[in-house]
Amino acid sequence: MEPERGLPPARPEHNIAMWGPPGSGKTTFLAALHIALNRRQDGWKVVGANGPSTDALIRLTGSLATQGHFPAATRGIERYRWYLVGAAERAKRFALRRRPPQDVRIGLDLLDPSGELFDQEHSGYAGVHGELVDNLVNSRGIVFLFDPVREFEDGDAFDYLHGVLSQLANRMLESPEFADGMLPHHVAVCITKFDEIRVMETAEKLRLVTVDPDDPLGFPKVEEEDARDLFRALCGVSATGNAELVHNTLIQYFRPERVRFFVTSAVGFYVDPRVGRFDRDDYQNLLPEAESSKAVRVRGTIHPINVVEPLLWLGRSLAAAHRAAPAARAAGTGR
Ligand SMILES: Nc1nc2c(ncn2[C@@H]2O[C@H](COP(=O)(O)OP(=O)(O)OP(=O)(O)O)[C@@H](O)[C@H]2O)c(=O)[nH]1
Ligand SMILES: [Mg+2]
């Protein structure tokens, strides 16, 4: 999308769909976005494009960050129209063009479906499942959430991927954008819940964990170029072994250069205010809601990890693909 001036239209142009099994962290990821942007302090912010989307942003953020509550399971499909607004290169633009500074806006039309809708048992085009497939056909960006904790226990990520993906491919068969047999979407594959002990330990065993010396909190991280290796390793230890198929299936359907991997956590690691930085012996940011309860709540302040990056990458990639489209059509490549 081109950077816009003045009031943004009520409908951001780039449809981005969240994709992942129930409980993989789709809604929490979105709920963490405001805080994630706030902590970066680089001028980017999230702004609702209309009243209901603004209300949802306030509600999701407040519930997670202030009250420490995780969102309830999503019912049907939620839609949030938000803008990422950045103040990039203000001074330079102003000096060069002698006109008022211009914000950079990335429109996100976000679909947050219930993970249940990706279940094969819902297959068929009727009802909300059909709407989900329609929405994927119309979106060009996908945030694909892979929950390693669910994979350790249930190992069903592949089941939640291949049924819907087959339907998506089937629906796009006649589209010129599918001419080379690859779907046109950009896919940000997000490994969620990096803060969980088993996920961290897997990354450590593979020696993929580093610490940025400039990070005042000393948080462990996995470099972007290593994220795919961690993904494959986590797929390899899934309960059914089927997750190994997930990586290959993604690469089979989507252009490899349009798939990027991110290691993420919506809540991040716990930081004891008295210590002020990451503590290897006490980093879990979840607490049981009540004694002997399976439900959890957030323990301390949230420090989202790689929540902004996938959305910025998708927003920028879709804007670039959109700009390149007329030239590609003129050259006869159809994209
Ligand atoms: N450790 C950890 N747990 C998380 C994180 N994000 C979410 N969770 C856990 O995952 C649960 C489900 O998160 P949701 O965001 O509701 O997942 P969803 O994918 O939207 O689920 P559906 O709406 O049912 O499809 C939460 O209740 C938390 O227990 C995270 O960053 N770290
Ligand atoms: Mg949800």
Coordinates of C-alpha atoms and ligand atoms in Angstrom, one line a residue:
M1 CA 0.0 0.0 0.0
E2 CA 1.2 3.5 -0.8
P3 CA 1.8 5.7 2.2
E4 CA -1.3 7.8 2.7
R5 CA -1.9 11.4 3.7
G6 CA -4.7 12.9 5.7
L7 CA -7.5 10.7 7.2
P8 CA -7.1 7.0 6.4
P9 CA -10.0 5.2 4.7
A10 CA -12.2 3.2 7.0
R11 CA -11.0 -0.1 5.3
P12 CA -7.3 -0.8 5.3
E13 CA -6.3 -2.4 2.0
H14 CA -4.3 -5.4 3.1
N15 CA -6.2 -8.3 4.5
I16 CA -4.1 -10.3 6.9
A17 CA -5.5 -13.6 8.3
M18 CA -4.5 -15.3 11.5
W19 CA -4.2 -19.1 11.1
G20 CA -3.7 -21.6 13.8
P21 CA -5.3 -24.3 15.9
P22 CA -7.5 -23.5 19.0
G23 CA -5.4 -22.0 21.8
S24 CA -2.3 -21.4 19.7
G25 CA -2.3 -17.8 20.8
K26 CA -3.9 -15.9 17.8
T27 CA -6.0 -13.4 19.9
T28 CA -3.3 -12.9 22.6
F29 CA -0.8 -12.1 19.8
L30 CA -3.1 -9.3 18.6
A31 CA -3.8 -8.2 22.2
A32 CA -0.1 -7.7 22.8
L33 CA 0.5 -5.5 19.7
H34 CA -0.1 -2.2 21.4
I35 CA 2.4 -2.9 24.2
A36 CA 4.9 -4.4 21.8
L37 CA 4.9 -1.2 19.8
N38 CA 5.0 0.9 22.9
R39 CA 8.2 -0.9 24.1
R40 CA 10.0 -0.4 20.8
Q41 CA 9.9 3.4 21.2
D42 CA 10.6 3.9 17.5
G43 CA 7.5 5.9 16.7
W44 CA 5.2 3.1 15.4
K45 CA 1.8 2.9 16.9
V46 CA -1.4 1.0 16.3
V47 CA -4.6 3.0 15.6
G48 CA -8.1 1.6 15.1
A49 CA -9.6 2.5 11.7
N50 CA -13.2 2.7 13.0
G51 CA -15.1 2.7 16.2
P52 CA -15.6 -1.0 16.9
S53 CA -11.9 -1.8 15.9
T54 CA -10.7 0.9 18.3
D55 CA -12.9 -0.4 21.1
A56 CA -11.5 -3.9 20.5
L57 CA -8.0 -2.6 20.6
I58 CA -8.6 -0.9 23.9
R59 CA -10.4 -3.9 25.4
L60 CA -7.9 -6.6 24.3
T61 CA -4.9 -4.5 25.4
G62 CA -6.4 -3.5 28.7
S63 CA -7.5 -7.1 29.6
L64 CA -4.1 -8.6 28.8
A65 CA -1.7 -5.9 30.0
T66 CA -3.5 -4.3 32.9
Q67 CA -5.7 -7.1 34.2
G68 CA -3.4 -10.0 33.2
H69 CA -6.3 -12.0 31.6
F70 CA -5.8 -14.0 28.5
P71 CA -8.6 -13.6 26.0
A72 CA -11.6 -16.0 26.0
A73 CA -11.6 -18.6 23.1
T74 CA -12.8 -16.8 19.9
R75 CA -16.2 -17.6 18.6
G76 CA -16.7 -17.4 14.9
I77 CA -14.5 -14.8 13.2
E78 CA -13.5 -11.5 14.7
R79 CA -12.3 -8.7 12.4
Y80 CA -10.1 -5.9 13.5
R81 CA -9.3 -3.0 11.2
W82 CA -6.1 -1.3 12.5
Y83 CA -3.4 0.9 11.1
L84 CA 0.3 0.7 12.0
V85 CA 1.3 4.3 11.9
G86 CA 5.0 5.2 11.8
A87 CA 6.7 8.6 11.7
A88 CA 9.6 7.2 9.6
E89 CA 12.0 9.7 8.0
R90 CA 10.0 12.7 8.8
A91 CA 12.9 15.2 8.9
K92 CA 14.4 13.8 5.7
R93 CA 11.2 14.0 3.7
F94 CA 10.5 17.4 5.0
A95 CA 13.9 18.8 4.1
L96 CA 13.9 17.1 0.6
R97 CA 10.4 17.9 -0.5
R98 CA 9.7 21.1 1.4
R99 CA 6.2 19.9 2.4
P100 CA 4.7 18.9 5.7
P101 CA 5.9 15.6 7.3
Q102 CA 4.1 12.5 6.2
D103 CA 3.2 9.5 8.4
V104 CA 3.8 6.0 7.0
R105 CA 0.6 3.9 7.4
I106 CA 0.2 0.2 7.0
G107 CA -3.4 -0.9 6.9
L108 CA -4.1 -4.2 8.6
D109 CA -7.5 -5.8 8.0
L110 CA -7.0 -8.6 10.5
L111 CA -9.2 -11.7 10.7
D112 CA -9.0 -13.6 13.9
P113 CA -11.0 -16.8 13.5
S114 CA -11.7 -19.4 16.2
G115 CA -9.1 -22.2 15.7
E116 CA -12.0 -24.7 15.7
L117 CA -12.8 -23.5 12.2
F118 CA -9.6 -24.9 10.8
D119 CA -10.6 -28.4 12.0
Q120 CA -11.2 -30.8 9.2
E121 CA -14.5 -31.8 10.8
H122 CA -15.8 -28.4 9.8
S123 CA -14.8 -28.9 6.2
G124 CA -17.4 -28.1 3.5
Y125 CA -18.2 -24.7 2.3
A126 CA -21.2 -24.1 4.5
G127 CA -21.4 -21.5 7.3
V128 CA -18.6 -19.9 9.1
H129 CA -16.0 -22.4 7.8
G130 CA -16.9 -21.3 4.2
E131 CA -16.5 -17.7 5.3
L132 CA -13.0 -18.6 6.7
V133 CA -11.9 -20.0 3.3
D134 CA -13.5 -17.0 1.5
N135 CA -11.5 -14.7 3.7
L136 CA -8.2 -16.6 3.0
V137 CA -8.9 -16.4 -0.7
N138 CA -9.2 -12.7 -0.4
S139 CA -6.3 -12.1 2.0
R140 CA -2.7 -11.9 0.7
G141 CA -1.0 -12.1 4.1
I142 CA -1.2 -14.9 6.7
V143 CA 0.1 -15.0 10.2
F144 CA 0.5 -18.7 10.7
L145 CA 0.8 -19.6 14.4
F146 CA 2.6 -22.8 15.4
D147 CA 2.1 -23.6 19.1
P148 CA 5.0 -25.9 20.2
V149 CA 3.2 -26.7 23.5
R150 CA 0.2 -28.0 21.7
E151 CA 2.5 -29.9 19.4
F152 CA 4.2 -31.6 22.3
E153 CA 0.9 -32.7 23.7
D154 CA -1.5 -33.2 20.7
G155 CA 0.7 -33.0 17.6
D156 CA -2.2 -31.9 15.4
A157 CA -0.8 -28.8 13.6
F158 CA -0.7 -30.6 10.3
D159 CA -4.4 -31.5 10.6
Y160 CA -5.3 -27.9 11.1
L161 CA -3.2 -26.9 8.1
H162 CA -3.7 -29.3 5.2
G163 CA -7.5 -29.5 5.0
V164 CA -8.0 -25.7 4.8
L165 CA -5.0 -25.3 2.6
S166 CA -6.3 -27.8 0.1
Q167 CA -9.6 -25.9 0.0
L168 CA -7.7 -22.6 -0.5
A169 CA -5.7 -24.0 -3.4
N170 CA -8.8 -25.5 -4.9
R171 CA -10.6 -22.1 -4.7
M172 CA -7.6 -20.3 -6.3
L173 CA -7.1 -22.8 -9.1
E174 CA -8.5 -20.6 -11.8
S175 CA -6.9 -17.4 -10.5
P176 CA -4.0 -16.0 -12.7
E177 CA -2.2 -15.5 -9.4
F178 CA -2.0 -19.3 -9.1
A179 CA -0.6 -19.8 -12.6
D180 CA 2.7 -21.3 -11.5
G181 CA 1.0 -23.6 -9.0
M182 CA 2.0 -21.5 -6.0
L183 CA -0.3 -19.5 -3.8
P184 CA 0.3 -15.7 -3.9
H185 CA 0.2 -15.2 -0.1
H186 CA 3.0 -14.0 2.1
V187 CA 3.2 -16.1 5.2
A188 CA 4.7 -15.1 8.5
V189 CA 5.2 -18.4 10.4
C190 CA 5.2 -17.6 14.1
I191 CA 6.4 -20.1 16.7
T192 CA 4.4 -19.0 19.7
K193 CA 5.1 -19.3 23.5
F194 CA 8.9 -19.0 23.3
D195 CA 8.6 -18.1 27.0
E196 CA 7.6 -21.7 27.8
I197 CA 10.3 -23.8 29.5
R198 CA 10.1 -26.6 27.0
V199 CA 10.4 -24.3 24.0
M200 CA 13.3 -22.4 25.5
E201 CA 15.1 -25.6 26.4
T202 CA 14.7 -27.0 22.8
A203 CA 16.2 -23.8 21.4
E204 CA 19.1 -24.0 24.0
K205 CA 19.8 -27.6 23.2
L206 CA 20.2 -26.6 19.5
R207 CA 22.4 -23.7 20.6
L208 CA 20.2 -21.3 18.8
V209 CA 19.8 -18.9 21.8
T210 CA 21.7 -15.6 21.8
V211 CA 21.5 -12.5 23.9
D212 CA 21.7 -9.0 22.4
P213 CA 24.4 -7.2 24.5
D214 CA 22.4 -3.9 24.0
D215 CA 19.2 -5.4 25.4
P216 CA 18.9 -3.9 29.0
L217 CA 16.6 -6.8 30.0
G218 CA 19.1 -9.4 28.7
F219 CA 16.3 -11.5 27.1
P220 CA 17.3 -14.7 25.2
K221 CA 16.4 -14.6 21.5
V222 CA 16.7 -16.7 18.4
E223 CA 18.0 -14.8 15.4
E224 CA 15.7 -14.6 12.4
E225 CA 18.0 -16.8 10.3
D226 CA 17.8 -19.6 12.9
A227 CA 14.0 -19.4 13.4
R228 CA 13.4 -22.0 10.6
D229 CA 15.8 -24.5 12.2
L230 CA 14.0 -24.2 15.5
F231 CA 10.7 -24.6 13.8
R232 CA 11.8 -27.8 12.1
A233 CA 13.3 -29.1 15.4
L234 CA 10.0 -28.4 17.2
C235 CA 8.1 -30.1 14.4
G236 CA 10.3 -33.2 14.9
V237 CA 9.4 -33.6 18.5
S238 CA 5.6 -33.4 18.0
A239 CA 3.4 -35.9 19.7
T240 CA 2.3 -37.6 16.4
G241 CA 5.4 -36.9 14.3
N242 CA 3.0 -35.4 11.7
A243 CA 4.3 -31.9 12.3
E244 CA 7.3 -32.7 10.1
L245 CA 4.9 -32.4 7.2
V246 CA 3.9 -28.9 8.2
H247 CA 7.2 -27.3 7.0
N248 CA 7.2 -29.2 3.7
T249 CA 3.5 -28.4 3.1
L250 CA 4.0 -24.7 3.6
I251 CA 6.9 -24.7 1.1
Q252 CA 4.9 -26.8 -1.3
Y253 CA 2.1 -24.3 -1.5
F254 CA 3.7 -20.9 -0.9
R255 CA 6.7 -19.4 -2.6
P256 CA 9.7 -19.9 -0.4
E257 CA 10.7 -16.3 -0.7
R258 CA 7.3 -15.3 0.7
V259 CA 7.5 -17.4 3.8
R260 CA 9.4 -16.1 6.8
F261 CA 9.8 -17.6 10.3
F262 CA 9.7 -15.8 13.6
V263 CA 10.2 -17.0 17.2
T264 CA 7.6 -15.1 19.3
S265 CA 5.9 -14.7 22.6
A266 CA 3.0 -12.5 23.3
V267 CA 3.7 -12.2 27.1
G268 CA 7.5 -12.6 27.0
F269 CA 9.6 -13.4 30.0
Y270 CA 8.9 -12.5 33.6
V271 CA 11.1 -9.7 34.9
D272 CA 11.3 -9.3 38.7
P273 CA 11.1 -5.6 39.3
R274 CA 13.7 -5.9 42.1
V275 CA 16.2 -7.6 39.7
G276 CA 15.3 -5.6 36.6
R277 CA 16.5 -8.2 34.0
F278 CA 16.0 -11.8 32.8
D279 CA 16.6 -14.4 35.4
R280 CA 17.5 -17.9 34.0
D281 CA 16.0 -19.5 37.2
D282 CA 12.7 -17.6 37.2
Y283 CA 11.4 -16.5 33.8
Q284 CA 7.9 -17.9 33.4
N285 CA 5.4 -15.1 33.0
L286 CA 2.3 -17.2 33.7
L287 CA 0.7 -18.1 37.0
P288 CA -2.2 -20.5 37.7
E289 CA -5.5 -18.5 38.0
A290 CA -6.1 -20.3 41.3
E291 CA -4.6 -23.1 43.2
S292 CA -4.9 -26.4 41.3
S293 CA -6.5 -24.6 38.4
K294 CA -5.4 -25.3 34.9
A295 CA -6.3 -21.8 33.7
V296 CA -3.5 -19.3 33.8
R297 CA -3.1 -15.6 34.0
V298 CA -0.2 -13.2 33.3
R299 CA 2.2 -13.0 36.2
G300 CA 4.0 -9.7 35.7
T301 CA 4.5 -7.0 33.1
I302 CA 4.3 -8.2 29.5
H303 CA 7.3 -8.0 27.2
P304 CA 6.1 -9.1 23.8
I305 CA 8.7 -10.8 21.6
N306 CA 8.5 -10.5 17.8
V307 CA 4.9 -9.5 17.7
V308 CA 5.4 -6.3 15.7
E309 CA 8.0 -7.7 13.3
P310 CA 5.8 -10.3 11.5
L311 CA 3.0 -7.7 10.9
L312 CA 5.5 -5.0 9.7
W313 CA 7.1 -7.5 7.4
L314 CA 3.7 -8.6 6.0
G315 CA 2.5 -5.0 5.7
R316 CA 5.6 -3.9 3.8
S317 CA 5.8 -7.0 1.6
L318 CA 2.1 -6.6 0.6
A319 CA 2.6 -3.0 -0.2
A320 CA 5.7 -3.8 -2.3
A321 CA 3.8 -6.6 -4.1
H322 CA 0.9 -4.3 -4.7
R323 CA 3.2 -1.6 -6.2
A324 CA 4.9 -4.3 -8.4
A325 CA 1.7 -5.8 -9.6
P326 CA 0.9 -3.4 -12.6
A327 CA 4.5 -3.7 -13.8
A328 CA 4.3 -7.5 -13.6
R329 CA 1.0 -7.6 -15.4
A330 CA 2.4 -5.3 -18.2
A331 CA 5.4 -7.7 -18.5
G332 CA 2.9 -10.6 -18.9
T333 CA 3.9 -12.5 -15.8
G334 CA 0.4 -12.0 -14.2
R335 CA 1.8 -10.9 -10.8
Ligands
LIG1 N1 3.2 -19.2 27.7 C1 2.4 -18.5 26.8 N2 1.1 -18.8 26.7 C2 0.4 -18.1 25.9 C3 0.8 -17.0 25.2 N3 -0.2 -16.5 24.4 C4 -1.2 -17.3 24.7 N4 -0.9 -18.2 25.6 C5 -1.8 -19.3 26.2 O1 -2.6 -19.8 25.1 C6 -4.0 -19.7 25.5 C7 -4.8 -19.5 24.2 O2 -4.5 -18.2 23.7 P1 -5.5 -17.5 22.6 O3 -4.9 -16.2 22.2 O4 -6.9 -17.4 23.2 O5 -5.5 -18.6 21.4 P2 -6.4 -18.5 20.1 O6 -5.5 -19.1 19.1 O7 -6.9 -17.2 19.9 O8 -7.5 -19.6 20.5 P3 -9.0 -19.7 19.8 O9 -9.6 -18.4 19.8 O10 -9.7 -20.7 20.6 O11 -8.7 -20.3 18.4 C8 -4.0 -18.6 26.5 O12 -5.2 -18.7 27.3 C9 -2.8 -18.8 27.3 O13 -2.9 -19.8 28.2 C10 2.2 -16.7 25.3 O14 2.8 -15.7 24.7 N5 3.0 -17.5 26.2
MG2 MG -8.8 -16.5 19.7

